[in-house]
Short mmCIF file of C-alpha atoms in Angstrom, two decimals:
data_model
loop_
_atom_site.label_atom_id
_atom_site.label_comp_id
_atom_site.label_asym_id
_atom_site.label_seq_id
_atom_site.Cartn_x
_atom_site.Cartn_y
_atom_site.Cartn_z
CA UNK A 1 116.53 94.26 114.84
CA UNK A 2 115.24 96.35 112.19
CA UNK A 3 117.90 98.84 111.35
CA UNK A 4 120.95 97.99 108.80
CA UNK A 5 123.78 99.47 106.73
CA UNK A 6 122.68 98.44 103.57
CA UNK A 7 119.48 97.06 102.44
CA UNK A 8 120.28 94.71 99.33
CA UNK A 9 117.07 94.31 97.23
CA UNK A 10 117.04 91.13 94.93
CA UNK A 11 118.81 87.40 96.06
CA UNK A 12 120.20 86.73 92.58
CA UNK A 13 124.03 86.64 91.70
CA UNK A 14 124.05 90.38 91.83
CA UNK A 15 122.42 90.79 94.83
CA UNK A 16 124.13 88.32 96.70
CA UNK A 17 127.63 89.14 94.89
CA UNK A 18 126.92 92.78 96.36
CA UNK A 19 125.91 91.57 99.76
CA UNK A 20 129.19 90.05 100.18
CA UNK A 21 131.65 92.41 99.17
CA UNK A 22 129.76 94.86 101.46
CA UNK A 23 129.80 92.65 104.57
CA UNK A 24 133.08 92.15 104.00
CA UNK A 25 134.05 95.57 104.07
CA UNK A 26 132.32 95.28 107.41
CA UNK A 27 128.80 96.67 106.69
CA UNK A 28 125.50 95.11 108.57
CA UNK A 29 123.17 93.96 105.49
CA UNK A 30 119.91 92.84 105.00
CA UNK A 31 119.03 91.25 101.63
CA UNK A 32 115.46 90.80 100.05
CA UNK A 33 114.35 88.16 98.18
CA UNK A 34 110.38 87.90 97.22
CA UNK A 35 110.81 84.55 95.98
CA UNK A 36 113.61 81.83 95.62
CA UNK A 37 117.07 82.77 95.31
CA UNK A 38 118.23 83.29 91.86
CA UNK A 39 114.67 82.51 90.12
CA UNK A 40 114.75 85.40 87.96
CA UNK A 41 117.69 84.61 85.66
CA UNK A 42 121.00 83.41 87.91
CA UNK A 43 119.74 80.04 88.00
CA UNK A 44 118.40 79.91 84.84
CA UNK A 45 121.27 80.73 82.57
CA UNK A 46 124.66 79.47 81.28
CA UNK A 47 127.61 79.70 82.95
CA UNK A 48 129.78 81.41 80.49
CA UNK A 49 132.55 84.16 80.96
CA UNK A 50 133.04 85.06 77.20
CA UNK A 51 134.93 87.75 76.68
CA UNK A 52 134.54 87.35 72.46
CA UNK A 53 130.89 88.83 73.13
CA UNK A 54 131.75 92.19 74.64
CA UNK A 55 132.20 95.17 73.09
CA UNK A 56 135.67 96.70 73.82
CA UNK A 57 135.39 99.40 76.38
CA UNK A 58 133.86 99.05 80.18
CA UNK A 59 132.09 96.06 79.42
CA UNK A 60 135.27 93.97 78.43
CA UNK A 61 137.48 96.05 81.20
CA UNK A 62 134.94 94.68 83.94
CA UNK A 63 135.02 91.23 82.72
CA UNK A 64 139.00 90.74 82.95
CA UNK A 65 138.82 92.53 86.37
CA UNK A 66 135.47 90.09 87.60
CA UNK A 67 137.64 86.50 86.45
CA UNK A 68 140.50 87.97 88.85
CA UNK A 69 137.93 88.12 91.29
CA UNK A 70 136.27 84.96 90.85
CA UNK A 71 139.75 83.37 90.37
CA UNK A 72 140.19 83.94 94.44
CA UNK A 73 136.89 83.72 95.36
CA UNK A 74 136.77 79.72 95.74
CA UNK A 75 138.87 80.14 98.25
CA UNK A 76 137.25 83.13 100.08
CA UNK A 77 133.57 81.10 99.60
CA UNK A 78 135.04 78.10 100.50
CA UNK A 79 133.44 76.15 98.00
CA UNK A 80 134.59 74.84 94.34
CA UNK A 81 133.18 76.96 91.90
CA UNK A 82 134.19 75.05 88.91
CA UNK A 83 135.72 77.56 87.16
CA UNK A 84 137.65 76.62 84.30
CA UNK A 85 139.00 78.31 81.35
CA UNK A 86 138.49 75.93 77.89
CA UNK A 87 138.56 78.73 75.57
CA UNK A 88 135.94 80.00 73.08
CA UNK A 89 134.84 79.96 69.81
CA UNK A 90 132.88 82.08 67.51
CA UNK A 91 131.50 79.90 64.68
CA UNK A 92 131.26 81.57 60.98
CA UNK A 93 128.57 80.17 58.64
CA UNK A 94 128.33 82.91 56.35
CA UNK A 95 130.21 85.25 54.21
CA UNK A 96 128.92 88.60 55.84
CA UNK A 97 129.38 87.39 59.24
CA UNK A 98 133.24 86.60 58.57
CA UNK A 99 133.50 90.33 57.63
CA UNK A 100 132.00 91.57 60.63
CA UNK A 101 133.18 89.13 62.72
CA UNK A 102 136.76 89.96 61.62
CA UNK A 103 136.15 93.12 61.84
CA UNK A 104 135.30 92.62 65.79
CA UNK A 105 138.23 90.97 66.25
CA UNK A 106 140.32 93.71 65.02
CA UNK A 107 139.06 95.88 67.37
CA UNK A 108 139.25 93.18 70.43
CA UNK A 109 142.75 92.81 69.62
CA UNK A 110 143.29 96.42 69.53
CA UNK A 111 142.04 96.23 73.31
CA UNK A 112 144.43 93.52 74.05
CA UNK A 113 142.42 90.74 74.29
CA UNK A 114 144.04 87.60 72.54
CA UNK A 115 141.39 86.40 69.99
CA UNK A 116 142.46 85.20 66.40
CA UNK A 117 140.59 84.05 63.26
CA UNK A 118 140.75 79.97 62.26
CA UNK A 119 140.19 78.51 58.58
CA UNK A 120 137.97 75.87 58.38
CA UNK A 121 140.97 73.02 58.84
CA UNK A 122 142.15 74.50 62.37
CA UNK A 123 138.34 74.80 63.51
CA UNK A 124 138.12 71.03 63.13
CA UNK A 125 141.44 70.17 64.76
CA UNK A 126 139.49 71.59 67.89
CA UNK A 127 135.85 70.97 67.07
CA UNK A 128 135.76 67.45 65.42
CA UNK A 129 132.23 67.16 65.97
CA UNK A 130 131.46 70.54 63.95
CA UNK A 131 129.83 70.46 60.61
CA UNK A 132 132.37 70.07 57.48
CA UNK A 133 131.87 72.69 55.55
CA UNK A 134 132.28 75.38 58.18
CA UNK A 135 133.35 78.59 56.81
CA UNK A 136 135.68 79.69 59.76
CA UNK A 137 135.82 80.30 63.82
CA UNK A 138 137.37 82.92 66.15
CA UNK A 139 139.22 81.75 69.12
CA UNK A 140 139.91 83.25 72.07
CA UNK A 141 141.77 81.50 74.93
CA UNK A 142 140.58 83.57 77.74
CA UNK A 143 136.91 82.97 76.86
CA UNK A 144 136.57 80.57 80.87
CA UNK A 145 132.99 79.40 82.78
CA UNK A 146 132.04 78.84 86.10
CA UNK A 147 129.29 77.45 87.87
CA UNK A 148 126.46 80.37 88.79
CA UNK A 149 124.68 77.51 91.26
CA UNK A 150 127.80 77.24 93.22
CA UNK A 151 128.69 80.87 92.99
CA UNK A 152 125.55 81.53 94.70
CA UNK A 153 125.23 79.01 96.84
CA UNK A 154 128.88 79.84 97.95
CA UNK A 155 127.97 83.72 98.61
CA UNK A 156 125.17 82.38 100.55
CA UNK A 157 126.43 80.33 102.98
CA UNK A 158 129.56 82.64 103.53
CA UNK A 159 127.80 85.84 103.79
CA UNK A 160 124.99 84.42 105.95
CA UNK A 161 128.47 83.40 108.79
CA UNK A 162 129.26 86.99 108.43
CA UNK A 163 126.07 88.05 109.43
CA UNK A 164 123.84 88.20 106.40
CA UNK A 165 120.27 89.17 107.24
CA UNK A 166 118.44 86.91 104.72
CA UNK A 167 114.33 88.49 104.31
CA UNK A 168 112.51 86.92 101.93
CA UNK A 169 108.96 88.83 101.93
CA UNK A 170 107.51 91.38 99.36
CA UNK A 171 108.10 95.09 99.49
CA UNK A 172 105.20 97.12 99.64
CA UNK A 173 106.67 100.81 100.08
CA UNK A 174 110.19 102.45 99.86
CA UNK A 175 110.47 105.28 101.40
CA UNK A 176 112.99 108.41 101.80
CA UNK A 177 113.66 109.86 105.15
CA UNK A 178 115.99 112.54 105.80
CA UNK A 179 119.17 110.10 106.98
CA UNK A 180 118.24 107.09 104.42
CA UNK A 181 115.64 104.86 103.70
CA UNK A 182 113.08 102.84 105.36
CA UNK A 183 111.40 99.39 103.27
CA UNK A 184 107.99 98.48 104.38
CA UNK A 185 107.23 94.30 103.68
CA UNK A 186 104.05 92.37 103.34
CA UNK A 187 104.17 91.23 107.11
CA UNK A 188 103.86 94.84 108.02
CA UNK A 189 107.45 94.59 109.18
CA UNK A 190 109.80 97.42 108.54
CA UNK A 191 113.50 97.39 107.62
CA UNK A 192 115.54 100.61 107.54
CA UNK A 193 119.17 101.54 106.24
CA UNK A 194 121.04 104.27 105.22
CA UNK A 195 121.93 102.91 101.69
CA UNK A 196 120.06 100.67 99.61
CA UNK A 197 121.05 99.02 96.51
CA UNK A 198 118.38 97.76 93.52
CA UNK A 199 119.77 94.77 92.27
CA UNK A 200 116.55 93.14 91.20
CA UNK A 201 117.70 92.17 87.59
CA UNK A 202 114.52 92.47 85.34
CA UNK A 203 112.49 93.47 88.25
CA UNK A 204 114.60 96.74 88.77
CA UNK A 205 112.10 99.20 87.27
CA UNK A 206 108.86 97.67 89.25
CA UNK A 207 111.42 98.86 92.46
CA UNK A 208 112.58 102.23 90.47
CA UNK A 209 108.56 102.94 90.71
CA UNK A 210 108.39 102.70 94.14
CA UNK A 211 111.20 105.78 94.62
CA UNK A 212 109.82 107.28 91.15
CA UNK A 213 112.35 106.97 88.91
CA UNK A 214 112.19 105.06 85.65
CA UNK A 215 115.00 102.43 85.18
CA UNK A 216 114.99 101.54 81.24
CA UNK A 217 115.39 97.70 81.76
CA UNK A 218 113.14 95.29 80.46
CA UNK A 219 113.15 91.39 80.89
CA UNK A 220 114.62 89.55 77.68
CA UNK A 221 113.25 85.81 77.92
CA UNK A 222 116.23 83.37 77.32
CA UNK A 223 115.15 79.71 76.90
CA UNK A 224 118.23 76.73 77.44
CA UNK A 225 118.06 73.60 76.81
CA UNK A 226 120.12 70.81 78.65
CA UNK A 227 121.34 67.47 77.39
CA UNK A 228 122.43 64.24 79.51
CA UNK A 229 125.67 63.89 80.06
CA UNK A 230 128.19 62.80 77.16
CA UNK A 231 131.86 62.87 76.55
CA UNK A 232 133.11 65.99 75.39
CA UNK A 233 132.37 67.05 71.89
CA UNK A 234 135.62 69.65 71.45
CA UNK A 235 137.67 71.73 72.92
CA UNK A 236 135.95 74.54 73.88
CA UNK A 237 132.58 75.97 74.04
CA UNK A 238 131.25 77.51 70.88
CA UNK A 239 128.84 79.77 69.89
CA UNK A 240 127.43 80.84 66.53
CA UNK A 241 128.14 84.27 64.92
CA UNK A 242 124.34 84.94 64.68
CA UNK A 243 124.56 85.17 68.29
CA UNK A 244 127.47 88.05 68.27
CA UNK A 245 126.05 90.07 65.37
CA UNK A 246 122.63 89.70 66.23
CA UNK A 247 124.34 91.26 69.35
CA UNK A 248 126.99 94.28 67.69
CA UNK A 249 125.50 94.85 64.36
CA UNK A 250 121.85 93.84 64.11
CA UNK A 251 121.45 95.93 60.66
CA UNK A 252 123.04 92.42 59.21
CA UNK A 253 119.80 90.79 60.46
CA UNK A 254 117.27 91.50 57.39
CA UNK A 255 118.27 88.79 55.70
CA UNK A 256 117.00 86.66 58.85
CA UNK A 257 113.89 84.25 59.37
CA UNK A 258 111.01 86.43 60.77
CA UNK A 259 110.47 83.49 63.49
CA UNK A 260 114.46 83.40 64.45
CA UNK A 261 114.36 87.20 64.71
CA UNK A 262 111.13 86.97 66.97
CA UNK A 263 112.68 84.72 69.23
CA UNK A 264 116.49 85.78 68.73
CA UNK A 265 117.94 82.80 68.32
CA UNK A 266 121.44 82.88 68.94
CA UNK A 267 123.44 79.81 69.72
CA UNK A 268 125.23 78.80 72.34
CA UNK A 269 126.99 75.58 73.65
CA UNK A 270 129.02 74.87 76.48
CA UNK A 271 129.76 71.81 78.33
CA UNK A 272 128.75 72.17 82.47
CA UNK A 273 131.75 69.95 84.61
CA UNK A 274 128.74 67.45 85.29
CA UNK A 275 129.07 66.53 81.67
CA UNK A 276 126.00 68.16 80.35
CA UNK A 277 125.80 70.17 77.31
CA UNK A 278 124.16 73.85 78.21
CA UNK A 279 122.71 74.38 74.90
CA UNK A 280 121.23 78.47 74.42
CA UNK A 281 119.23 80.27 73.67
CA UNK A 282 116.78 82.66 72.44
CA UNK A 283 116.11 86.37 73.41
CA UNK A 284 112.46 87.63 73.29
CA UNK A 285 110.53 90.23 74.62
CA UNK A 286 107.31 88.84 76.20
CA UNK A 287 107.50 90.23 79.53
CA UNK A 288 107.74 88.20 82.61
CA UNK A 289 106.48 85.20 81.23
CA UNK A 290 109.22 82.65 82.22
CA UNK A 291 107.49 79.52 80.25
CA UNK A 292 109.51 77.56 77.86
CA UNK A 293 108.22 76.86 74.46
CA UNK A 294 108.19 74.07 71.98
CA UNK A 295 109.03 76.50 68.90
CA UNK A 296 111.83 77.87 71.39
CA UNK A 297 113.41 75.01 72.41
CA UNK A 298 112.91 73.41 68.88
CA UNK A 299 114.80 75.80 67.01
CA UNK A 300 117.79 76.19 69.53
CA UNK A 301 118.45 72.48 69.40
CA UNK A 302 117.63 72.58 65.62
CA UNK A 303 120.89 75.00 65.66
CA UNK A 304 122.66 72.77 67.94
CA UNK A 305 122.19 69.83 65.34
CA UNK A 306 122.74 71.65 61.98
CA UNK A 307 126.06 72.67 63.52
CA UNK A 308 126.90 69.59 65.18
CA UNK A 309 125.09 66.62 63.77
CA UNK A 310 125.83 64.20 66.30
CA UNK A 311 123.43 66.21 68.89
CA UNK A 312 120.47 64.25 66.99
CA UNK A 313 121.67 61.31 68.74
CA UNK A 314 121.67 63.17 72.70
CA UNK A 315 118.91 62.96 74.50
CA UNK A 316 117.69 66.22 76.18
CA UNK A 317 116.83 66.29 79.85
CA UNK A 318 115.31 69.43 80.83
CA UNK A 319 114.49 72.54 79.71
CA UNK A 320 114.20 76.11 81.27
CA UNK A 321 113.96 79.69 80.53
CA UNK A 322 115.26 83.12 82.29
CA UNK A 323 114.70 86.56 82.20
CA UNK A 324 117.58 88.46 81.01
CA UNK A 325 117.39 91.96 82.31
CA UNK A 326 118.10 94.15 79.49
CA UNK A 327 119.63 98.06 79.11
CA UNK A 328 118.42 99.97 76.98
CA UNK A 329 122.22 100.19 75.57
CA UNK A 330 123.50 96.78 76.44
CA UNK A 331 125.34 97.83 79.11
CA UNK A 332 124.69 97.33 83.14
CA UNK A 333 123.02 100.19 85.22
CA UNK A 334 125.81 100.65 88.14
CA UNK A 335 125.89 103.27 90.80
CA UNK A 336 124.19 105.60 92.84
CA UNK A 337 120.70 107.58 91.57
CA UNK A 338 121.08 111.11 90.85
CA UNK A 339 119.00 112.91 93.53
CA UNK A 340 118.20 110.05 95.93
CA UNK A 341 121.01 109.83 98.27
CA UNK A 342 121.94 106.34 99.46
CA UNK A 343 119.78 104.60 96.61
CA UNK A 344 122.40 102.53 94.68
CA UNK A 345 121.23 100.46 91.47
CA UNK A 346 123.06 97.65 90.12
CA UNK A 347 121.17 95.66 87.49
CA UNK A 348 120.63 95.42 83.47
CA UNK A 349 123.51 92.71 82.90
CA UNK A 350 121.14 90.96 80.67
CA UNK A 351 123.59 88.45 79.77
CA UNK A 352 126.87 89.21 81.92
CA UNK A 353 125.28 88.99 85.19
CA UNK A 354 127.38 85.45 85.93
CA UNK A 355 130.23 87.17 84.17
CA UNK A 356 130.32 90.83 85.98
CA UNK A 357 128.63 89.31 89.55
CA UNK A 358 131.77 89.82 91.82
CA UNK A 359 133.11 92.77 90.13
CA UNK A 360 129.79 94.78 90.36
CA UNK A 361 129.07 94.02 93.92
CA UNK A 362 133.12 95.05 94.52
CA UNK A 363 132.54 98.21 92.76
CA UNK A 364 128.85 98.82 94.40
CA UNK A 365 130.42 98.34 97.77
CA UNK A 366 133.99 100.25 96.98
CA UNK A 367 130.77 103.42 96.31
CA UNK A 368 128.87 103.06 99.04
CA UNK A 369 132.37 102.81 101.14
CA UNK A 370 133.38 106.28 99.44
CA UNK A 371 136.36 104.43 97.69
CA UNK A 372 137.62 105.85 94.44
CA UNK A 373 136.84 102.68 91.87
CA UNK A 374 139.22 102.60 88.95
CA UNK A 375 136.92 102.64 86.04
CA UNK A 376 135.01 105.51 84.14
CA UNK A 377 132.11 104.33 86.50
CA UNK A 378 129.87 107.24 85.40
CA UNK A 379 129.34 105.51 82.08
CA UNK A 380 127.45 102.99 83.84
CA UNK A 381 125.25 105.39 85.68
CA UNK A 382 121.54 105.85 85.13
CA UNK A 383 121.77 109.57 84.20
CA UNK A 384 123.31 108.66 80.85
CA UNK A 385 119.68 107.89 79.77
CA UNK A 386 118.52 111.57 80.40
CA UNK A 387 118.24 113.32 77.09
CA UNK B 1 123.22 57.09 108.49
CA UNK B 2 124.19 60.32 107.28
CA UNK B 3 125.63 59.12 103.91
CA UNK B 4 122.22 57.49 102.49
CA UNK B 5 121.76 58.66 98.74
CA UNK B 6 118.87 60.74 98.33
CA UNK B 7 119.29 61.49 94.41
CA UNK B 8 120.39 58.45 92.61
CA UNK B 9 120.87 60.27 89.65
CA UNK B 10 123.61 63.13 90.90
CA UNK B 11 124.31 60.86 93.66
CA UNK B 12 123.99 63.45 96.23
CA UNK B 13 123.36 62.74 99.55
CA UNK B 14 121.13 62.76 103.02
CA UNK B 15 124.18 64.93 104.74
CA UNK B 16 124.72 67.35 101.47
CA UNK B 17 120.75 67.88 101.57
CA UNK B 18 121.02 68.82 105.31
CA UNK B 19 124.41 70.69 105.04
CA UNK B 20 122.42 73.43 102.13
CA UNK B 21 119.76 73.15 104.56
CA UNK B 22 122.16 74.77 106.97
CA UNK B 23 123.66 76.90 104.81
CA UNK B 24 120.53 78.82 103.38
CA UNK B 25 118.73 77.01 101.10
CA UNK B 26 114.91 77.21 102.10
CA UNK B 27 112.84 75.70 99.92
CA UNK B 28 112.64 72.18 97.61
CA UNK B 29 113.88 74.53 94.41
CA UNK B 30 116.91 76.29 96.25
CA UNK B 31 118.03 72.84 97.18
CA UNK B 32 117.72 70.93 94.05
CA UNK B 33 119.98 74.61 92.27
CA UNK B 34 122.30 74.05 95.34
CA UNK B 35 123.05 70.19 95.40
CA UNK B 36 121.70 69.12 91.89
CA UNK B 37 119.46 66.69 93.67
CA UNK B 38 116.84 66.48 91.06
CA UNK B 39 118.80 67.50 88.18
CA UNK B 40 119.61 63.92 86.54
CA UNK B 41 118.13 61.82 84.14
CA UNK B 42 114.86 61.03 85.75
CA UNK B 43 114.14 64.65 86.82
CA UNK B 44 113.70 64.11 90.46
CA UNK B 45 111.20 61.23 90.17
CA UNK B 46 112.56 59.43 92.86
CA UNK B 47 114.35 61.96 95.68
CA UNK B 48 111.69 64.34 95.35
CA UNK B 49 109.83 63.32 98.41
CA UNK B 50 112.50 61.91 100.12
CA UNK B 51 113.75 65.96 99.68
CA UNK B 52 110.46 67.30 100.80
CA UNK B 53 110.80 64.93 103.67
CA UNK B 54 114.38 66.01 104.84
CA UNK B 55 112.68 70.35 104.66
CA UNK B 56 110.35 68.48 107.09
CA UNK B 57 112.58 67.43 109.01
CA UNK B 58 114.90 70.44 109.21
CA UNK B 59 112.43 73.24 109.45
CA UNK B 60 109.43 72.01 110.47
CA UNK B 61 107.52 73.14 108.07
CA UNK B 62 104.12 70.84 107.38
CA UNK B 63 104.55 68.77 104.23
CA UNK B 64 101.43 70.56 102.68
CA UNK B 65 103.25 74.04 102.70
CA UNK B 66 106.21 72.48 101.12
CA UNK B 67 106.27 73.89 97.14
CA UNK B 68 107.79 71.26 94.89
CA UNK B 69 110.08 72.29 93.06
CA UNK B 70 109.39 72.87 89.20
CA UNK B 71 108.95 70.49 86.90
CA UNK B 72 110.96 70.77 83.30
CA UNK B 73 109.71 69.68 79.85
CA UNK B 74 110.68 67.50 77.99
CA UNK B 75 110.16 65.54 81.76
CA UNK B 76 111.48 61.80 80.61
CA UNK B 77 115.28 62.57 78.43
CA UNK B 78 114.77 62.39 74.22
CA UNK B 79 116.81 62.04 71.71
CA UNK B 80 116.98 65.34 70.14
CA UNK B 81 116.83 64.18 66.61
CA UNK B 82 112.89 62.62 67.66
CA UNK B 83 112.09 65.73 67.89
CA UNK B 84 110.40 66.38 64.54
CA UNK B 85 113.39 68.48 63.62
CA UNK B 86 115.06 67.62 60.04
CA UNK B 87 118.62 68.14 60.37
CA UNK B 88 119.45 70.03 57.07
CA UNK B 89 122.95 69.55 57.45
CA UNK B 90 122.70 65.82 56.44
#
C-alpha cells in the first residue's frame, strides 16, 4: 500500500500534532521520519507555554487557542500530559529592560492577556530563592507547561490505532504529478498522496529544495541544561528579561557581552513534574551542529546561579542541545505553497513548536479539509516573504 | 515477571519498556524520551543494556544493529557551583 491522503514529512511535535488532527478528520496518512522521532528540537527543548514571550497578534491568538486544545487532548491521547499552569515570570535586572518590559506589558494587556508588573518585595513573596536586590518581575498567571515527551509519545501511539503509516527512511525526490504528489525513499520505495505537508522544523528548506522553493528558516542551536531533582525553588517558572528583549527589541542589545550575544543567552527556568529544573538556553547560528558546549552550558548555568544562588549547590545531570527552526520574522510558516497545489508547509516555530503543536496541525488539517480556519491565516503564509 | 525495574533511577519498568515498544517507539533513544528510562542520576549506566536487551527481544533486531542511545555531558551529576563559574552575585 503505497498510496495515501496526506503524506506528513517530519516525526517531531509538528509533524505528529498534524498527523493526528488529519486522521482524525478521517484522512489515510503516512508520516516520514529520517531519523528518531523528535531528534531535531521536540525532544530537545523545554516544555514551556509562555504566553509573556509572544508578541500580541497571531502568535499570542494561536497560543490561547493551542492550551484549549491541549487542555482536552489528555483525554483524547489517553495519556497524562502533565500539563499544568504555575504561572510565569519575567525577571528585571536592569533599568532599560523595566522600560521595555513595561512597555510590553502594556501592550499584552491591551490584548487581554492578564500580565502585571511586581516590585522587588512581591517578586520574593513568590521567588524566595531569587537574588535580593532584584529590580522587578512581570507575572502572568496563564503562562502553563506541559510535557513535549508525553505529547509525542501520546500522538504516537493514538494516531498509529487510527491507522498511522509510520516510514522512517530518507527522501530522495519529491515530485509533482498532475493529481498530487509522489515521494521517492532511499529503499527505492515510493509513497504517493494528494497533499503533503513540510513539517520538518529546521530541515524545512533542505525539503523546500526538492519542490524548488526557498523556505527562509534556518536552525537556531538552543543548548539546556538539566539539574537532579530538588524541591521547588518558587512559584513559578521564571525567565530573565534578556531573554524577552533579546527577543522584541534587540536594538537594547549593544550594551551586551560579545560572547552572550554570540551565543544568545537568554535564561530560562522551569521546573519538569519529575522534579528537575529545565534550565535554558542559548540561541546560535551554527548550522546543524547539535553538540553542546562547555562555554554554552557554562554561561546558562552561570545565569541560573547569579539569579538564584542556591543553584551552585545542584548538581547538573545532563545536558543537550536542539535546533530551533527559525523565521525569518519570528513567526511560523503555516499553509499551503503558492503555486504547488496540495504542498502544505508547517514549520519555523523556533521556539513555540511545544506551545503551537496541536493548534497548527488543527489548522493544517481544517486547510487541507477546505474548512474556513478562524484566524488571518494568510499572515502565516510563505508568500509574505516575496518582495 | 512483568513488573521487574529496568531503570532504577526513574523506576520505570520491564512492562512500560515493552508497552512504548508497542506503541511506536523503535529505537534505544525513542524509548529512553518515551519512558525516561535512562534519564536519572546515573544516566542510564545500569538499564542501558537491559533496554537494548528488551528491543531484542521485541523486534528482533541483532544486538549489534541496536544504536545506543546518546550519551549527555556532564555524564556523572555536578554540583553546578564546581564548575569553575564565580557566582558574582555573592
Amino acid at each position: 500500500m503505497n498510496k495515501f491522503d496526506v503524506i506528513v514529512i517530519g516525526g517531531g511535535i509538528i509533524g505528529l500534532a498534524t498527523s493526528y488532527y488529519l486522521l482524525k478528520s478521517g484522512k489515510k496518512v503516512a508520516l516520514i521520519e529520517k531519523n528518531e522521532f523528535g531528534s531535531g528540537a521536540s525532544c530537545a527543548c523545554d516544555d514551556a507555554i509562555f504566553f509573556q514571550s509572544k508578541k500580541p497578534g497571531i502568535n499570542l491568538e494561536l497560543t490561547i487557542d493551542s492550551i484549549e486544545l491541549y487542555k482536552s487532548l489528555s483525554d483524547e491521547l489517553g495519556i497524562d500530559l502533565e500539563l499544568e499552569n504555575k504561572g510565569g515570570m519575567v525577571l528585571i535586572e536592569k533599568e532599560d529592560h523595566l522600560k521595555v518590559m513595561e512597555d510590553f506589558v502594556k501592550k499584552q494587556k491591551k490584548f487581554g492577556l492578564k500580565v502585571d508588573i511586581l516590585d522587588r518585595r512581591d517578586v520574593i513573596k513568590k521567588q524566595p530563592h531569587i537574588r535580593k536586590d532584584i529590580l522587578a518581575s512581570t507575572y502572568c498567571k496563564e503562562d502553563s507547561q506541559v510535557n513535549p515527551l508525553r505529547v509525542m509519545r501520546g500522538f504516537i501511539s493514538k494516531s498509529k490505532k487510527m491507522g498511522l503509516e509510520i516510514i522512517k527512511n530518507n527522501i530522495i525526490e519529491i515530485k509533482e504529478k498532475k493529481d498530487g504528489w509522489k515521494v521517492l525513499l532511499e529503499d527505492k520505495k515510493t509513497v504517493e498522496s494528494e497533499f503533503v505537508v513540510n513539517a520538518t522544523g529546521a530541515w524545512a528548506s533542505e525539503i523546500g529544495k526538492m519542490i524548488g522553493i526557498d523556505i527562509p528558516i534556518v536552525p537556531k542551536r538552543g543548548q539546556i541544561a538539566i539539574s537532579e531533582a530538588i524541591p521547588s525553588l518558587g512559584e513559578t517558572n521564571a525567565w530573565s528579561a534578556q531573554y524577552i528583549v533579546t527577543k522584541i527589541a534587540p536594538e537594547l542589545d549593544r550594551n551586551q557581552n560579545e560572547v552572550y550575544k554570540r551565543l544568545g543567552i537568554g535564561f530560562a527556568l522551569s521546573q519538569a513534574s519529575t522534579g528537575n529544573y529545565i534550565i535554558g538556553s542559548t540561541r546560535e547560528y551554527v548550522g546543524f551542529n547539535k553538540k553542546t558546549t562547555y562555554e554554552g552550558i557554562q554561561l546558562i548555568l552561570k545565569e541560573a546561579m547569579a539569579l538564584f544562588p542556591i543553584f551552585s549547590k545542584v548538581n547538573v545531570i545532563r545536558t543537550f542541545a536542539g535546533l530551533r527552526p527559525a523565521s525569518e520574522d519570528g513567526k511560523p510558516i503555516v499553509g499551503e505553497v503558492e503555486g504547488k497545489k496540495g504542498f502544505y508547509i508547517a514549520a519555523g516555530h523556533e521556539g513555540d513548536g511545544i506551545a503551537l503543536a496541536p493548534i497548527t496541525g488543527k489548522v493544517v488539517a481544517d486547510l487541507i479539509n477546505g474548512k474556513r480556519v478562524r484566524y488571518n491565516i494568510e499572515e502565516l503564509n510563505l508568500k509574505r516573504f516575496k518582495y | 515477571m512483568c513488573n521487574e525495574i529496568i531503570c532504577r533511577c526513574e523506576e520505570i519498568t520491564k512492562e512500560e519498556i515493552e508497552k512504548v515498544i508497542e506503541d511506536g517507539a523503535q529505537t534505544a533513544n525513542e524509548i529512553k524520551r518515551f519512558t525516561r528510562a535512562g534519564m536519572g542520576l546515573c544516566q542510564g549506566r545500569t538499564c542501558r543494556g537491559l533496554v537494548e536487551r528488551l528491543i531484542k527481544e521485541k523486534t528482533g533486531i541483532e544486538p549489534q544493529n541496536i544504536v545506543p542511545s546518546g550519551y549527555r555531558q556532564p555524564v556523572r551529576p555536578i554540583k553546578i557551583g564546581q564548575l569553575g563559574l564565580k557566582n558574582e552575585q555573592n
